[in-house]
Each structure stands twice: as structure tokens, then as C-alpha cells.
PDB file of C-alpha atoms in Angstrom:
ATOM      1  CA  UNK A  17       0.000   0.000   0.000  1.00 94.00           C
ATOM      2  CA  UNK A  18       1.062   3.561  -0.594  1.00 97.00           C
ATOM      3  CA  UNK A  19       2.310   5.256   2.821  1.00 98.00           C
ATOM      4  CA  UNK A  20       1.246   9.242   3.420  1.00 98.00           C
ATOM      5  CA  UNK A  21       3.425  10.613   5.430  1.00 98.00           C
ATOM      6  CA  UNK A  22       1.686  14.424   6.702  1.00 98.00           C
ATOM      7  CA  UNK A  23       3.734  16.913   8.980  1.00 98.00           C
ATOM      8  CA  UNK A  24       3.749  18.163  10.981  1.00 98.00           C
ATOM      9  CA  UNK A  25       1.279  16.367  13.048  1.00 98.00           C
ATOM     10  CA  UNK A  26       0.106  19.300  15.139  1.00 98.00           C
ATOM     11  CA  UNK A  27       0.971  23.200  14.670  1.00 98.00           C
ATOM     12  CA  UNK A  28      -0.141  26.245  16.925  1.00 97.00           C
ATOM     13  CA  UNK A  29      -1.303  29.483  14.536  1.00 97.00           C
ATOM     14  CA  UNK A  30      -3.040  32.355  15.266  1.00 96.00           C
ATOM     15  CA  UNK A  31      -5.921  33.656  13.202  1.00 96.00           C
ATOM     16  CA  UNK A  32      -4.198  35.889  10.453  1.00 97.00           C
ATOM     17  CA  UNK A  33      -1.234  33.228   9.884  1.00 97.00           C
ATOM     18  CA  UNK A  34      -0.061  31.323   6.820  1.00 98.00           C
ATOM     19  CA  UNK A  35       0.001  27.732   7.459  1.00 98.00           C
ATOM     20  CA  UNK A  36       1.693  25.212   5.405  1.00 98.00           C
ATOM     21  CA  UNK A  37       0.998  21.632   5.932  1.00 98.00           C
ATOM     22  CA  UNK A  38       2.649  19.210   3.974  1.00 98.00           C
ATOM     23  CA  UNK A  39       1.943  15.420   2.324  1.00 98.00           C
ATOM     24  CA  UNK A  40       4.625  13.015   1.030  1.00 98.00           C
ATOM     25  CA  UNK A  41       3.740   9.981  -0.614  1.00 98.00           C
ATOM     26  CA  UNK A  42       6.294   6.564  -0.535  1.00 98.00           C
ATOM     27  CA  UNK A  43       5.550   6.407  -4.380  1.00 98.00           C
ATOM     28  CA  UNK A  44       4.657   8.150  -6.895  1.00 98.00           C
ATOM     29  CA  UNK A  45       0.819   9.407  -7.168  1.00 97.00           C
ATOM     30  CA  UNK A  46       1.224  12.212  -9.795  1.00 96.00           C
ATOM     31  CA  UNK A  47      -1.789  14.667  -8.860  1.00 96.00           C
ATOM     32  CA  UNK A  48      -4.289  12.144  -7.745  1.00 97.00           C
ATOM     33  CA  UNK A  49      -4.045  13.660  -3.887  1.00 98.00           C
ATOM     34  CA  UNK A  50      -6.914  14.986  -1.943  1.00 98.00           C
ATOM     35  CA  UNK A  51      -7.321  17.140   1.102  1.00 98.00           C
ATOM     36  CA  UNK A  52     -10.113  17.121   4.126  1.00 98.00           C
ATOM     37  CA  UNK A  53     -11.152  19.208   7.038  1.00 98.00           C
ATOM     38  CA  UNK A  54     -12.340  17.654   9.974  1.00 98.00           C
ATOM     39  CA  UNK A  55     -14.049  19.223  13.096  1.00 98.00           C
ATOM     40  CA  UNK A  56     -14.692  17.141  16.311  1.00 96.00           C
ATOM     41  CA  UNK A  57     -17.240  14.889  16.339  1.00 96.00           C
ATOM     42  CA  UNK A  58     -18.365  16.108  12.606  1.00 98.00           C
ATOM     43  CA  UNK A  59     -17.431  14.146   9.150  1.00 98.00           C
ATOM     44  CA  UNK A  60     -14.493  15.245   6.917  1.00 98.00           C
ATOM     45  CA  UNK A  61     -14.953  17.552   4.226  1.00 98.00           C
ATOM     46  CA  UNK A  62     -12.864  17.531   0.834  1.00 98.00           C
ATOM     47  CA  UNK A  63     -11.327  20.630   0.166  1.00 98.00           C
ATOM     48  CA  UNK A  64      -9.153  19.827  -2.845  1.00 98.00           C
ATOM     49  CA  UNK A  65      -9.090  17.301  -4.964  1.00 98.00           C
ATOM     50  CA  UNK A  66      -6.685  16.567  -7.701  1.00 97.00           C
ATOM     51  CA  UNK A  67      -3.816  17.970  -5.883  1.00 97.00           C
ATOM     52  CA  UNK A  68      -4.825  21.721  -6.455  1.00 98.00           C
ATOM     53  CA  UNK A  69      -8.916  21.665  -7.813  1.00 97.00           C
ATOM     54  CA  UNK A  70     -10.786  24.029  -4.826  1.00 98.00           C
ATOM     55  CA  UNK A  71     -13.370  22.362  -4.425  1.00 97.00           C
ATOM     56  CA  UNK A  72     -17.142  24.175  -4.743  1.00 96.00           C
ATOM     57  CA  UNK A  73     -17.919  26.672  -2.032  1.00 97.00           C
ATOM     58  CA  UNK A  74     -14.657  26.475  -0.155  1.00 98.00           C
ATOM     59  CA  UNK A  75     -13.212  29.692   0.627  1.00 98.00           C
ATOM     60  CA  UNK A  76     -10.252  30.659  -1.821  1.00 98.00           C
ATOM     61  CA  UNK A  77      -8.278  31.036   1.377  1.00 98.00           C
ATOM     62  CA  UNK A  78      -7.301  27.124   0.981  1.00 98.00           C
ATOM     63  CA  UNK A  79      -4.431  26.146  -1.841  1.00 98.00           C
ATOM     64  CA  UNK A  80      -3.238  22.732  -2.676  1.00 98.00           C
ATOM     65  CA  UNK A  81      -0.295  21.825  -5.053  1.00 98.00           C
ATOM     66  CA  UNK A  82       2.319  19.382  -5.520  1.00 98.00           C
ATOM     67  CA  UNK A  83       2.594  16.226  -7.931  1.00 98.00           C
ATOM     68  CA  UNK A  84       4.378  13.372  -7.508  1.00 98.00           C
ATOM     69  CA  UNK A  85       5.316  12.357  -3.976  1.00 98.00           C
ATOM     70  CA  UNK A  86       5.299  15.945  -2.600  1.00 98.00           C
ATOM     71  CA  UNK A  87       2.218  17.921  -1.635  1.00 98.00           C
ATOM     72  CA  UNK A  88       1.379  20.957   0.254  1.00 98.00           C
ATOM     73  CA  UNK A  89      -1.874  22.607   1.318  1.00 98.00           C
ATOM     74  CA  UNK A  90      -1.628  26.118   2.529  1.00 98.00           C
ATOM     75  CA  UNK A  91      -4.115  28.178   4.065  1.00 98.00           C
ATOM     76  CA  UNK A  92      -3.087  31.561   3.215  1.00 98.00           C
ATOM     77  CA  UNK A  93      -4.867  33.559   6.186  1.00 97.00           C
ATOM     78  CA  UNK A  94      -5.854  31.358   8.736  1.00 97.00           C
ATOM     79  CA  UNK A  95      -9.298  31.901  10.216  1.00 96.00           C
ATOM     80  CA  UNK A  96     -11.074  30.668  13.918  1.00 95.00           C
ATOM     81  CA  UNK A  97     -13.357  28.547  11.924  1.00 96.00           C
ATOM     82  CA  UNK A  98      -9.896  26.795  10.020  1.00 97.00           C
ATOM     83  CA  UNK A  99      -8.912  25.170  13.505  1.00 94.00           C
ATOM     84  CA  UNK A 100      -9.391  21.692  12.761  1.00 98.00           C
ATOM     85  CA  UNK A 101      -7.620  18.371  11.804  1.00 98.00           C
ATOM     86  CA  UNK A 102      -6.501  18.180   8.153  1.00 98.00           C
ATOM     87  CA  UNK A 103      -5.800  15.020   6.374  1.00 98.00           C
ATOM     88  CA  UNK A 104      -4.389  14.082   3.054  1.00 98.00           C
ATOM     89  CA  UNK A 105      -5.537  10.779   1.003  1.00 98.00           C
ATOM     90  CA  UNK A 106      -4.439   9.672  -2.006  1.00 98.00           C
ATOM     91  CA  UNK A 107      -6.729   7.932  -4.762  1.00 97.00           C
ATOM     92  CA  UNK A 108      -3.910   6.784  -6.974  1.00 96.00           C
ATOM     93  CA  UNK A 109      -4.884   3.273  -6.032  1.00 94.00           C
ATOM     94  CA  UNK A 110      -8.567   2.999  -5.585  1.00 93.00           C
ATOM     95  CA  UNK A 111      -7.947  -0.602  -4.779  1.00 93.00           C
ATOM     96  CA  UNK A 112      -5.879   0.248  -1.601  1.00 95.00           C
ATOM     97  CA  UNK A 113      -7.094   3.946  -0.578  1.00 96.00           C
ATOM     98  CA  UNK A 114      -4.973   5.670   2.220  1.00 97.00           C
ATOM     99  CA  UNK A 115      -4.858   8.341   4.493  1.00 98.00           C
ATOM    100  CA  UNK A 116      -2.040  10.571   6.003  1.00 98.00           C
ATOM    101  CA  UNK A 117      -2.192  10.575   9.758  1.00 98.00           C
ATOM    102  CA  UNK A 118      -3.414  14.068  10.201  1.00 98.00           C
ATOM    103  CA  UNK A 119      -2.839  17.727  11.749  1.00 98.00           C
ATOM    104  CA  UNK A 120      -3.972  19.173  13.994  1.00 98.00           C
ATOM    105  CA  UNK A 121      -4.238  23.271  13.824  1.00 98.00           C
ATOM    106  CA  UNK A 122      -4.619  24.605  17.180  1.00 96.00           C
ATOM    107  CA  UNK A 123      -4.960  27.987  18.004  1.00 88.00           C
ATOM    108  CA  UNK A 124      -1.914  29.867  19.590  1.00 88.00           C
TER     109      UNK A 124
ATOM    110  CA  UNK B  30     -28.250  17.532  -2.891  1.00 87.00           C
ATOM    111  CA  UNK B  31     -27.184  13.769  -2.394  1.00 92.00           C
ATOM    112  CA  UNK B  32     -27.353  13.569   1.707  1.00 96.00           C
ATOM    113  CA  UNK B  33     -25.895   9.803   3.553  1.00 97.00           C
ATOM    114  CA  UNK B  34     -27.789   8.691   6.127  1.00 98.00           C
ATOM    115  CA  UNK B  35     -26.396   6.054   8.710  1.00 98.00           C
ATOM    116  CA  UNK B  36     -28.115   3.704  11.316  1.00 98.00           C
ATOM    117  CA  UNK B  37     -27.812   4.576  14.927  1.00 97.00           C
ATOM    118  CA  UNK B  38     -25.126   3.526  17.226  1.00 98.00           C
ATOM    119  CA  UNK B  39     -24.208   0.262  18.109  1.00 98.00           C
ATOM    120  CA  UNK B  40     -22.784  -2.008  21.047  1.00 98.00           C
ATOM    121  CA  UNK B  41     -21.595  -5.096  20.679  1.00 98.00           C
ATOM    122  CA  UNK B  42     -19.733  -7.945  22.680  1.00 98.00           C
ATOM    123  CA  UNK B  43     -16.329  -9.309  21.558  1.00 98.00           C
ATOM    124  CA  UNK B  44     -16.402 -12.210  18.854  1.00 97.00           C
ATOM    125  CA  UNK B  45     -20.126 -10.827  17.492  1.00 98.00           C
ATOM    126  CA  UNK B  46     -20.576  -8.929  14.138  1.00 98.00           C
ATOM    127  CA  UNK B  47     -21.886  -5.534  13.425  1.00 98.00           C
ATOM    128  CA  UNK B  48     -23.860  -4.401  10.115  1.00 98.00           C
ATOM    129  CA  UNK B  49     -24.158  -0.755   9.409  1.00 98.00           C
ATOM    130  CA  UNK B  50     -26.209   0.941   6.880  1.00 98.00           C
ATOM    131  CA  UNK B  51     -25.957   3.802   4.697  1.00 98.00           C
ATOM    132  CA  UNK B  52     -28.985   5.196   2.961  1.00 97.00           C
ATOM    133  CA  UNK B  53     -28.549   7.410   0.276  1.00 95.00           C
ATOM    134  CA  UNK B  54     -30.982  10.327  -0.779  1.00 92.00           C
ATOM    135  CA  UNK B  55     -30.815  12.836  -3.786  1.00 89.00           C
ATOM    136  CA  UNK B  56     -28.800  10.492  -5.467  1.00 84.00           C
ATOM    137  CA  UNK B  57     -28.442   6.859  -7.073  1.00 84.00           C
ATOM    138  CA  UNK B  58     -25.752   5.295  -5.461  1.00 86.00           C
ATOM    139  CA  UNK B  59     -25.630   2.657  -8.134  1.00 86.00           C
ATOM    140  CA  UNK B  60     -23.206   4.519 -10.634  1.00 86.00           C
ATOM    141  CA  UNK B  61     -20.796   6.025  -7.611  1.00 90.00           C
ATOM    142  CA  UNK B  62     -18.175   4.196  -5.518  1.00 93.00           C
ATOM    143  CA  UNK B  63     -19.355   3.862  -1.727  1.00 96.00           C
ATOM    144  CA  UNK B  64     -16.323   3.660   0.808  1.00 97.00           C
ATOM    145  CA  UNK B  65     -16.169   3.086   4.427  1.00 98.00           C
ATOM    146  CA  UNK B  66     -13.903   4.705   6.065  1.00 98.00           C
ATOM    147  CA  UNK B  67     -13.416   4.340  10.519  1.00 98.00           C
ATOM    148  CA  UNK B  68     -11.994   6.468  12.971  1.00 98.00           C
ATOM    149  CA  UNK B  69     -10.795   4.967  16.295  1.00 98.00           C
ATOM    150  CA  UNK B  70     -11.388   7.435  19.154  1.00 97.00           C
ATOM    151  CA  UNK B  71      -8.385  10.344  19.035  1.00 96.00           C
ATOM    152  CA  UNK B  72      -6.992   8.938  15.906  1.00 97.00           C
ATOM    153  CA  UNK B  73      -7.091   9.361  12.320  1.00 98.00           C
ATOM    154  CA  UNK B  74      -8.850   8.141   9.496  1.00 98.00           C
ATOM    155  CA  UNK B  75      -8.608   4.529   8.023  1.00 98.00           C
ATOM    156  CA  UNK B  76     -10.275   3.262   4.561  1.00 98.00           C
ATOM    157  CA  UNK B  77     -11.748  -0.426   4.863  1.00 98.00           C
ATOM    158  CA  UNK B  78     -13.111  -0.685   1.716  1.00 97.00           C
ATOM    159  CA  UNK B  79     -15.450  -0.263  -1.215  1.00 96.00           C
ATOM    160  CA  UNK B  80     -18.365  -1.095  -3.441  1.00 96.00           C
ATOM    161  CA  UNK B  81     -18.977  -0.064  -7.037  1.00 93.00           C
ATOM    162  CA  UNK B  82     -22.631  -1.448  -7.352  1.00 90.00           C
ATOM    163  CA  UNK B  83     -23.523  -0.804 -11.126  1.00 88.00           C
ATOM    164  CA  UNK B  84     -20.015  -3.285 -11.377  1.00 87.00           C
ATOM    165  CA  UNK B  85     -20.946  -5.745  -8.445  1.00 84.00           C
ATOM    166  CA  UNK B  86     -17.651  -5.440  -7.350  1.00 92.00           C
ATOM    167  CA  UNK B  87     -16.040  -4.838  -4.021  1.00 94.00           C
ATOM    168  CA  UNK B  88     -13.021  -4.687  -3.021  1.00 94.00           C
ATOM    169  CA  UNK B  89     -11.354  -4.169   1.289  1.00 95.00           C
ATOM    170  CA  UNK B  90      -8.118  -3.126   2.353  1.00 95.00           C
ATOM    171  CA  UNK B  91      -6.036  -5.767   3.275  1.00 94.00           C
ATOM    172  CA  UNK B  92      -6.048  -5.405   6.887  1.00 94.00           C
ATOM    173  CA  UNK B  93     -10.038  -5.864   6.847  1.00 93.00           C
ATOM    174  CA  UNK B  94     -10.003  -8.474   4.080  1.00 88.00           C
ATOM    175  CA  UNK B  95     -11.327 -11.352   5.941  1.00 89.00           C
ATOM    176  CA  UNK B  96     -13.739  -9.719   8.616  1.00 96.00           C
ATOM    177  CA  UNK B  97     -15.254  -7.350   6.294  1.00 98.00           C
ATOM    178  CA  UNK B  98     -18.293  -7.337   3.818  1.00 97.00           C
ATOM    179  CA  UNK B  99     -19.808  -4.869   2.016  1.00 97.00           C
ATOM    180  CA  UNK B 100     -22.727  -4.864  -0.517  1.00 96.00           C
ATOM    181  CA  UNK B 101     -25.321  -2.498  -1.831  1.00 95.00           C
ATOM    182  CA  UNK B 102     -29.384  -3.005  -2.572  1.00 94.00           C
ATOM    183  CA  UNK B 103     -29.917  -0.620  -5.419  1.00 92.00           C
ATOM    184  CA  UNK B 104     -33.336  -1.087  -5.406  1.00 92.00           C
ATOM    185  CA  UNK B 105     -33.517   1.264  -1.478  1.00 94.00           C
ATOM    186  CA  UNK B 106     -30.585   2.811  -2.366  1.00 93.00           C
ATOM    187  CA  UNK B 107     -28.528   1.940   0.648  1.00 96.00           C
ATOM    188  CA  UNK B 108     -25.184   0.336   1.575  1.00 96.00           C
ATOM    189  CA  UNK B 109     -24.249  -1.952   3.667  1.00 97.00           C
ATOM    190  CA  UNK B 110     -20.892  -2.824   6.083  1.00 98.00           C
ATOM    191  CA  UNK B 111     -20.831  -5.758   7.930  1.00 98.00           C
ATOM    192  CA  UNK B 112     -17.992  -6.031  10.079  1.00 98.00           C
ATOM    193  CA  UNK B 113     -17.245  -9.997  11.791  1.00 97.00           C
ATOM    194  CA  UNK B 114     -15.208 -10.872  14.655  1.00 97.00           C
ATOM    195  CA  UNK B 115     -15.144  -7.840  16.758  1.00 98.00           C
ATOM    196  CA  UNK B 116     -12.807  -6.821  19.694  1.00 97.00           C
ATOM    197  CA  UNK B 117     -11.998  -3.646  21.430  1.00 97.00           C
ATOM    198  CA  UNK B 118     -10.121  -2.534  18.863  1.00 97.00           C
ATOM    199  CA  UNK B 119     -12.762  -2.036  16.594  1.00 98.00           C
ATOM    200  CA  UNK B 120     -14.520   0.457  18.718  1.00 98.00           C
ATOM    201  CA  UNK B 121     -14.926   3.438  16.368  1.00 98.00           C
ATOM    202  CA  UNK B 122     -17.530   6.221  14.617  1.00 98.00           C
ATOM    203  CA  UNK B 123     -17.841   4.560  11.035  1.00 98.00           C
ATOM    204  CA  UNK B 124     -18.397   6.555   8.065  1.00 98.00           C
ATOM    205  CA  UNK B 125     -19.805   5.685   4.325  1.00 98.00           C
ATOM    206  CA  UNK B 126     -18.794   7.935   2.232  1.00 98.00           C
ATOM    207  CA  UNK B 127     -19.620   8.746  -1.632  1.00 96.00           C
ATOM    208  CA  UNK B 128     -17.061   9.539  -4.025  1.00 94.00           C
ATOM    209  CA  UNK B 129     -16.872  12.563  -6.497  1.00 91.00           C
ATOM    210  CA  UNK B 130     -14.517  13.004  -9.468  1.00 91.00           C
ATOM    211  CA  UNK B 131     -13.057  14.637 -12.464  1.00 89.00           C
ATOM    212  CA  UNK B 132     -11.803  12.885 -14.623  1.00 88.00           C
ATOM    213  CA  UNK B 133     -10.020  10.344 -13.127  1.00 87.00           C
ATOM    214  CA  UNK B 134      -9.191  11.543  -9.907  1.00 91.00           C
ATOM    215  CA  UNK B 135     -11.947  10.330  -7.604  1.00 94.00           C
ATOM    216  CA  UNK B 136     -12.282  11.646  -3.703  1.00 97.00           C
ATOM    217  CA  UNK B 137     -14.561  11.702  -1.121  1.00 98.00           C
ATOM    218  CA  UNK B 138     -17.352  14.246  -1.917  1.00 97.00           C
ATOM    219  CA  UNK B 139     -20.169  12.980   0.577  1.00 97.00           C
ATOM    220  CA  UNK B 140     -19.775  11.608   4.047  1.00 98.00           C
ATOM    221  CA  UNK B 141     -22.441  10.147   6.088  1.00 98.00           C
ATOM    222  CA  UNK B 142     -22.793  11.391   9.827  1.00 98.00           C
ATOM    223  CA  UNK B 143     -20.667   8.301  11.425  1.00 98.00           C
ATOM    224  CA  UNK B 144     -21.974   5.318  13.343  1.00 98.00           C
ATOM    225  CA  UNK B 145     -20.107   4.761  16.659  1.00 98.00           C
ATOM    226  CA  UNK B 146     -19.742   1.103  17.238  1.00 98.00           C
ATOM    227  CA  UNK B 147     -18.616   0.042  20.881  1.00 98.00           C
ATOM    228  CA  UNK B 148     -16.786  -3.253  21.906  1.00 98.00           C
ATOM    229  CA  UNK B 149     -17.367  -4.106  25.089  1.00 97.00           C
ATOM    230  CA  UNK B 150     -17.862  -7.287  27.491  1.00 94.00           C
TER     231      UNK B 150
END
């Protein structure tokens, strides 16, 4: 199975920061990597898909891009309702899907 | 707006099986992948496996390959994850998800609301 490796696995921010979490994968998965939010005790939601596609009504705020083994998604001012857990997955093999372990954006 | 609705939460003893449902509305689930995906308490997310029911086909990750089952009944619309010799381990909100995708890169666009399942003696 492919291995996503996410890091950090927990950052501190305050509201008005740029945060950069990053995604590497143990193979190759060109651009078929996606990213979720998750809030406690709520589902995920996708955010991007395809590496770098925003997905529909997600604020422009949220960037993905990468391709290959090397991802980023970077939330360009970050907001009180962005504290959250982020995870990467890839869907380069839909026959083994996997997730990175996750981070966790706490306020400062 | 396709919505996933799950069954209600579940306790079980050790060595018993659990199925979940996953009804689907404002949508056909027969031409979209349907994943499950669990989440042990304080951890992260882990993908068990998946039905494509206009193929018939199914398909778990390896770790789940023997305890897991999962099917669809096109006909109500609804999937199904049956999960077989349980232990404490498996204690964990479950989630069916829909996929989405362009082109060929697929993702998770719709999540149902999670089924907690609890092991316990």
C-alpha cells in the first residue's frame, strides 16, 4: 500500500497566519491527492481534490499543489473557523485507498 | 443535494458482528463508488473498503479483508458494512462515504454522519 506521510502532526497558529501543511507519498501518485477538514465529532470535508482543484464553495483562502510524492496545502490567512484536523488521502490506487495521519491546527 | 444517512449507534460484545447501513438520498448510489472509512477514538482516518454497485464489485483493504463485507441493494438505495469478529479494537464512529470526481481523480465528496460502534464485554 502507498504510505502518506503528513507533517507536521500538530501546529499552533493564530488567526491571520499562513500555514503550510505538507503530504509526502512513498511512491509516486502524480496529482491524484486529496485534502479534508475535519471538526470534532463532525465528518471530513474535501477541500481539494486533484492535488490543487478548490473544491465548490470552499473559501479561496485554501491552496493545494504538488505532484508526484510531494504535496502541500496552505491556508493563506488562517481563520477561527480553520482550527481543525486536516488530512491528506491519495486515490492513486482505488484498490488500496490511504490516508495521512493528520494535523492538527490549534490555536496559539 | 445527495445527503448519507447512517443507522444509529451500536454495542456489541467481543467475537459478534456488526452491520451498518448507509442510505442514500438525492442520489443513485448505483453509478458512484461507496467507501467506508473508521476512525478509532483520538486517531485518524482509516479506509476499509469499497463497493462499485452498477459493477458488483467490491473490493477491502487488506487489513479488513477477511472480517469485512460490504454490498449495496440498489433497489432502497442503501449500503451496507458488515464487520465480523469484533474486539476492542474495533470500537470506532464509522463513516460511508460517496465519491466525487473529475476525470479520473476520484475523492470523497459525501460523508455520512458516522456510526459509533462500541466493543465491550
Amino acid at each position: 500500500d502507498i504510505q502518506m506521510t503528513q507533517s507536521p502532526s500538530s501546529l499552533s497558529a493564530s488567526v491571520g497566519d499562513r500555514v503550510i501543511i505538507t503530504c509526502r507519498a512513498s511512491q509516486s501518485i502524480s496529482n491524484y491527492l486529496n485534502w479534508y477538514q475535519q471538526k470534532p465529532g463532525k465528518a471530513p470535508k474535501v477541500l481539494i481534490y486533484a492535488a490543487s482543484s478548490l473544491q465548490s464553495g470552499v473559501p479561496s483562502r485554501f491552496s493545494g499543489s504538488g505532484s508526484g510524492t510531494d504535496f502541500t496545502l496552505t491556508i493563506s490567512s488562517l481563520q477561527p473557523e480553520d482550527f481543525a484536523t486536516y488530512y491528506c488521502q491519495q486515490s492513486y490506487s482505488p484498490r488500496a485507498l490511504t490516508f495521512g495521519g493528520g494535523t492538527k491546527v490549534e490555536i496559539k | 443535494q445527495v445527503q448519507l444517512v447512517q443507522s444509529g449507534a451500536e454495542v456489541r460484545k467481543p467475537g459478534s458482528s456488526v452491520k451498518v447501513s448507509c442510505k442514500a438520498s438525492g442520489g443513485n448510489i448505483r453509478t458512484y463508488a461507496i467507501s467506508w472509512v473508521r476512525q478509532a477514538p483520538g486517531q485518524g482516518l482509516e479506509w476499509m473498503g469499497r463497493i462499485i454497485p452498477i459493477a458488483g464489485t467490491a473490493n477491502n483493504a487488506q487489513k479488513f479483508q477477511d472480517r469485512v463485507t460490504i454490498t449495496a441493494d440498489t433497489s432502497t438505495n442503501t449500503a451496507y458494512m458488515e464487520l465480523n469478529n469484533l474486539t476492542s479494537v474495533d470500537t470506532a464512529v464509522y463513516y460511508c462515504a460517496r465519491v466525487g470526481c473529475s476525470g479520473n481523480n476520484c475523492y470523497f465528496e459525501y460523508w455520512g454522519q458516522g456510526t459509533l460502534i462500541t466493543v465491550s464485554s
